[in-house]
């Protein structure tokens, strides 16, 4: 460990906090339907879309209609991408003549990108054509991110409105987020990446001659445009199999730092936006403070384990599976960032991390990726824990729980528990199934405890809609493509529906002014209670899996070192 390594973590955390307000102000304008400086340029595009599709953006929807429209949209997008991947061999912009993808692989990939998971059982540069990348996949990087932010906006309105029957208009929310936030940010970001050396071309191949005189064929394509939304939308699907460890996706230390910042940027802004929406920005700052405390703890543990290398008796740290260009500190930090959010992009191989170092990204995902989290999904997931925390506080002081002016009653608590329970039930259930069936046991390349960790990581990643992997698992089989696809769908939409139901329930309630007996939800005591509830409830998934996976993995490594 070095001072520069710890400095990197602290500077990164400080910049994330500084980005919260400016991005939060922009997000609040979109949430509230206000004009932004881009409305003069893009306003005609937005209005043209509404006219062409017959949508009235002023016509709001109740939570059920909002959810049904959202689900119908996701089903259509899934089938659209499935068709493109299956027909890839006859579609244009395929100069390498790549064949269409098999049924199970195409469905898995379609679900992965629709759910913002971007799980990849394939090597992108050798399986996916430029047309499939741009039309079949990148479109989801925008729309899945916009969907997550739209759901967060609906929940914000639930807290902010009083005696209301609606939570917004799904189509209007998605359109505004895409046009006025994601698209302009990605244009600027992609130009920055091109300037740093990331390819952006329709050329498919280039031949290079190595120093030894051999020929090497290098795959090119529209990398920068996909990379930008991959990070800002917390998508994570790489153009190349090596993802952000590949020099064409992440060429320098500067791009590496900016990529990490961009993963957290919108998620941090949504915390401030929530505070502004409920009329008290201190509420947003309290949430961000709790998130950053959890994040720094996780990143610090990962860095300590990877830099120390004591578990493997390696002086100078553990460099296996890490890029020399970035080193240990930036690799450990990236692993914590990408799994605290639902990004899943990697600049190092998590499968090569030390046992405890690999435990950090696993733990981040099993918490539901609420530490900053995915765009939209992070804040609405965190607010589920906030509802349970204020419920616990209400039990302690003998009063009906209240949060930002709304009484939290049995309906909201039951729905929050239902949404939170999705993760342990899906992760542990599917892991158990894969760990006993021959088709599941055929997947891990490592046997014993680490092989179990590879299975556990895969279903944690799929259910949490992360997309990163312990790459030792051979997941490109009908068994894993099918089961992981189900886990991704369950992890996304079985959480969103209860969240929308909570939004509708809260919107219909009256405002309850704070009194001297109300539990304060902005101070250090509240932040501490939030963190405690999150860690306890996170143990529903973490502790059972810990008993059989990473701890056994760690013990086996220590035994091997000793004997």
XYZ file of C-alpha atoms in Angstrom, residues 250-540:
291
model
C -9.310 2.321 -21.876
C -5.931 3.495 -23.179
C -4.500 5.695 -20.399
C -4.552 6.409 -16.677
C -6.603 9.537 -17.460
C -9.321 7.627 -19.307
C -9.329 5.061 -16.499
C -9.981 7.768 -13.880
C -12.631 9.503 -15.987
C -14.363 6.177 -16.631
C -14.617 5.512 -12.910
C -15.996 9.009 -12.304
C -18.535 8.632 -15.085
C -19.840 5.381 -13.554
C -20.779 7.250 -10.355
C -21.639 10.660 -11.812
C -25.369 10.322 -12.513
C -25.979 8.117 -9.476
C -24.496 10.728 -7.149
C -26.509 13.470 -8.863
C -29.736 11.563 -8.247
C -29.197 11.770 -4.480
C -29.187 15.577 -4.660
C -32.142 15.478 -7.049
C -34.119 13.434 -4.510
C -33.406 15.946 -1.764
C -34.494 18.816 -4.001
C -37.631 16.925 -5.061
C -38.789 16.468 -1.451
C -37.890 20.047 -0.559
C -34.888 19.318 1.656
C -31.491 18.824 0.003
C -30.068 17.675 3.352
C -31.998 14.440 2.818
C -30.022 13.857 -0.371
C -26.711 14.701 1.265
C -27.441 12.246 4.114
C -28.064 9.468 1.577
C -24.886 10.305 -0.342
C -22.883 10.384 2.892
C -24.064 6.877 3.856
C -23.289 5.628 0.346
C -19.768 7.059 0.339
C -18.928 5.662 3.787
C -19.860 2.180 2.584
C -17.977 2.727 -0.657
C -14.731 3.916 0.933
C -14.821 0.973 3.355
C -15.199 -1.496 0.488
C -12.593 0.134 -1.757
C -10.163 0.360 1.157
C -10.501 -3.337 2.008
C -10.017 -4.335 -1.635
C -6.920 -2.151 -1.979
C -5.475 -3.363 1.319
C -5.859 -7.012 0.297
C -4.564 -6.629 -3.253
C -1.653 -4.350 -2.342
C -0.595 -6.297 0.719
C -0.613 -9.693 -0.957
C -0.014 -11.326 2.416
C -2.455 -14.110 1.722
C -0.207 -15.291 -1.076
C 3.076 -14.415 0.607
C 3.845 -12.011 -2.255
C 5.933 -8.961 -1.526
C 4.766 -5.824 -3.318
C 1.172 -6.886 -3.865
C -0.783 -9.176 -6.087
C -0.495 -8.256 -9.793
C -2.008 -11.359 -11.378
C -4.889 -10.398 -13.651
C -4.161 -6.664 -13.421
C -3.002 -4.208 -16.073
C 0.494 -2.849 -15.469
C -0.776 0.404 -17.014
C -3.099 0.954 -14.053
C -1.504 -0.882 -11.143
C -3.039 -2.245 -7.982
C -4.701 0.843 -6.502
C -6.581 1.813 -9.676
C -7.577 -1.808 -10.288
C -8.908 -2.328 -6.752
C -10.727 1.012 -6.894
C -12.258 0.170 -10.273
C -13.520 -3.180 -8.947
C -15.267 -1.431 -6.041
C -16.732 1.274 -8.270
C -18.077 -1.029 -10.954
C -19.799 -3.346 -8.472
C -21.050 -0.619 -6.122
C -22.787 0.648 -9.242
C -24.498 -1.795 -11.578
C -21.870 -1.219 -14.264
C -19.893 -4.447 -14.487
C -17.112 -2.977 -16.625
C -13.708 -4.238 -15.463
C -10.112 -3.142 -15.896
C -8.777 -6.249 -14.131
C -9.870 -9.853 -13.801
C -11.851 -10.252 -10.585
C -11.303 -13.999 -10.733
C -7.608 -13.358 -10.102
C -8.151 -11.179 -7.029
C -7.246 -12.469 -3.587
C -10.066 -14.200 -1.747
C -10.989 -11.169 0.379
C -10.274 -8.766 -2.483
C -12.784 -10.672 -4.602
C -15.198 -10.691 -1.697
C -15.652 -6.897 -1.898
C -17.237 -6.798 -5.375
C -19.320 -9.837 -4.436
C -20.574 -8.068 -1.298
C -21.325 -4.863 -3.225
C -23.541 -6.781 -5.628
C -25.285 -8.762 -2.906
C -26.262 -5.506 -1.184
C -28.250 -4.771 -4.331
C -25.734 -2.255 -5.709
C -27.189 0.589 -3.697
C -23.822 2.190 -2.877
C -24.286 4.948 -5.493
C -25.659 2.106 -7.608
C -26.860 2.006 -11.171
C -28.413 5.074 -12.769
C -31.824 5.220 -11.125
C -31.701 1.713 -9.699
C -29.145 2.715 -7.071
C -31.236 5.469 -5.501
C -34.561 3.639 -5.617
C -32.874 0.534 -4.163
C -31.337 2.641 -1.411
C -34.680 4.236 -0.588
C -36.129 0.764 0.043
C -33.572 0.359 2.822
C -34.339 3.895 4.038
C -38.006 2.942 4.456
C -37.039 -0.079 6.558
C -34.548 1.972 8.568
C -37.174 4.566 9.455
C -39.565 1.721 10.293
C -36.998 0.352 12.754
C -36.537 3.856 14.195
C -40.291 4.182 14.617
C -40.421 0.919 16.547
C -37.664 2.160 18.863
C -39.390 5.442 19.732
C -42.935 4.040 19.716
C -44.272 6.231 16.900
C -45.626 5.675 13.410
C -42.578 5.848 11.136
C -42.292 8.996 9.023
C -39.909 9.778 6.180
C -39.708 13.097 4.295
C -43.258 13.997 5.258
C -44.934 10.649 4.619
C -46.126 8.077 7.141
C -44.587 4.693 6.399
C -47.225 2.082 7.080
C -47.642 -1.655 6.657
C -48.205 -1.548 2.874
C -44.940 0.283 2.160
C -42.919 -1.888 4.554
C -44.279 -5.130 3.056
C -43.532 -3.945 -0.488
C -40.012 -2.858 0.505
C -39.318 -6.231 2.129
C -40.698 -7.995 -0.939
C -38.382 -6.052 -3.256
C -35.319 -6.538 -1.047
C -36.041 -10.271 -0.661
C -35.752 -10.762 -4.435
C -31.958 -10.711 -4.236
C -31.313 -13.432 -1.636
C -34.044 -15.668 -3.037
C -32.754 -15.419 -6.595
C -29.020 -15.469 -5.853
C -29.058 -18.298 -3.324
C -31.776 -20.291 -5.068
C -30.186 -20.291 -8.519
C -26.700 -20.825 -7.061
C -27.912 -23.857 -5.133
C -29.520 -25.244 -8.269
C -26.366 -24.780 -10.364
C -24.183 -26.233 -7.602
C -25.957 -29.598 -7.602
C -26.941 -30.177 -11.244
C -24.379 -31.732 -13.622
C -24.922 -28.965 -16.200
C -24.129 -26.364 -13.546
C -21.107 -28.173 -12.135
C -19.635 -28.438 -15.636
C -19.251 -24.651 -15.771
C -16.496 -23.775 -13.265
C -12.949 -24.219 -14.527
C -11.732 -24.252 -10.934
C -13.021 -26.997 -8.687
C -13.685 -26.801 -4.969
C -14.415 -23.569 -3.067
C -13.248 -21.211 -5.811
C -15.405 -23.003 -8.360
C -18.381 -22.452 -6.076
C -17.417 -18.769 -5.822
C -17.483 -18.554 -9.626
C -21.074 -19.851 -9.690
C -22.113 -17.637 -6.784
C -20.541 -14.573 -8.404
C -22.360 -15.246 -11.689
C -25.822 -15.345 -10.106
C -25.021 -12.400 -7.824
C -23.959 -10.424 -10.888
C -27.004 -11.475 -12.931
C -29.607 -10.829 -10.230
C -28.024 -7.503 -9.266
C -27.867 -6.558 -12.988
C -24.122 -5.978 -12.796
C -22.616 -8.067 -15.585
C -19.073 -8.595 -14.307
C -17.880 -12.143 -13.746
C -15.372 -14.458 -12.190
C -14.230 -15.378 -15.677
C -13.333 -18.921 -14.730
C -16.978 -19.895 -15.261
C -17.802 -21.247 -18.724
C -21.234 -19.651 -18.906
C -21.933 -19.841 -22.644
C -24.062 -22.988 -22.398
C -27.830 -23.429 -22.741
C -28.053 -24.131 -18.999
C -26.286 -20.957 -17.869
C -27.653 -18.776 -20.671
C -31.168 -19.769 -19.672
C -30.841 -19.637 -15.899
C -28.812 -16.408 -15.839
C -31.335 -14.832 -18.203
C -34.142 -15.617 -15.768
C -32.062 -14.228 -12.877
C -31.432 -10.983 -14.766
C -35.115 -10.500 -15.548
C -36.172 -11.285 -11.977
C -33.500 -9.015 -10.477
C -34.612 -6.068 -12.593
C -38.378 -6.164 -12.855
C -39.359 -8.021 -9.689
C -37.805 -5.061 -7.848
C -39.152 -2.292 -10.094
C -42.813 -3.299 -9.735
C -42.852 -3.101 -5.892
C -40.953 0.209 -6.132
C -43.652 1.643 -8.394
C -46.353 0.308 -6.071
C -44.648 2.133 -3.190
C -44.523 5.299 -5.304
C -48.264 5.096 -5.958
C -49.047 4.426 -2.305
C -46.912 7.338 -1.074
C -48.272 9.766 -3.676
C -51.809 9.147 -2.401
C -50.891 9.999 1.201
C -51.219 13.344 2.920
C -48.179 15.335 3.937
C -47.237 14.824 7.580
C -45.305 17.796 9.006
C -42.304 16.983 11.182
C -42.788 17.459 14.923
C -40.552 17.393 17.967
C -41.223 13.654 18.207
C -40.224 12.881 14.624
C -37.057 10.899 14.094
C -34.510 13.155 12.324
C -33.421 11.747 8.958
C -30.572 14.080 8.058
C -27.962 13.779 10.795
C -25.158 11.441 11.808
C -27.507 9.219 13.823
C -29.664 8.626 10.733
C -26.643 7.900 8.554
C -25.390 5.384 11.112
C -28.790 3.702 11.349
C -29.022 3.497 7.546
C -25.627 1.836 7.294
C -26.497 -0.615 10.075
C -29.797 -1.663 8.486
C -28.141 -2.059 5.081
C -25.378 -4.259 6.480
C -27.817 -6.401 8.486
C -30.242 -6.930 5.628
C -27.372 -7.422 3.208
C -26.389 -10.365 5.346
C -29.513 -12.202 4.155
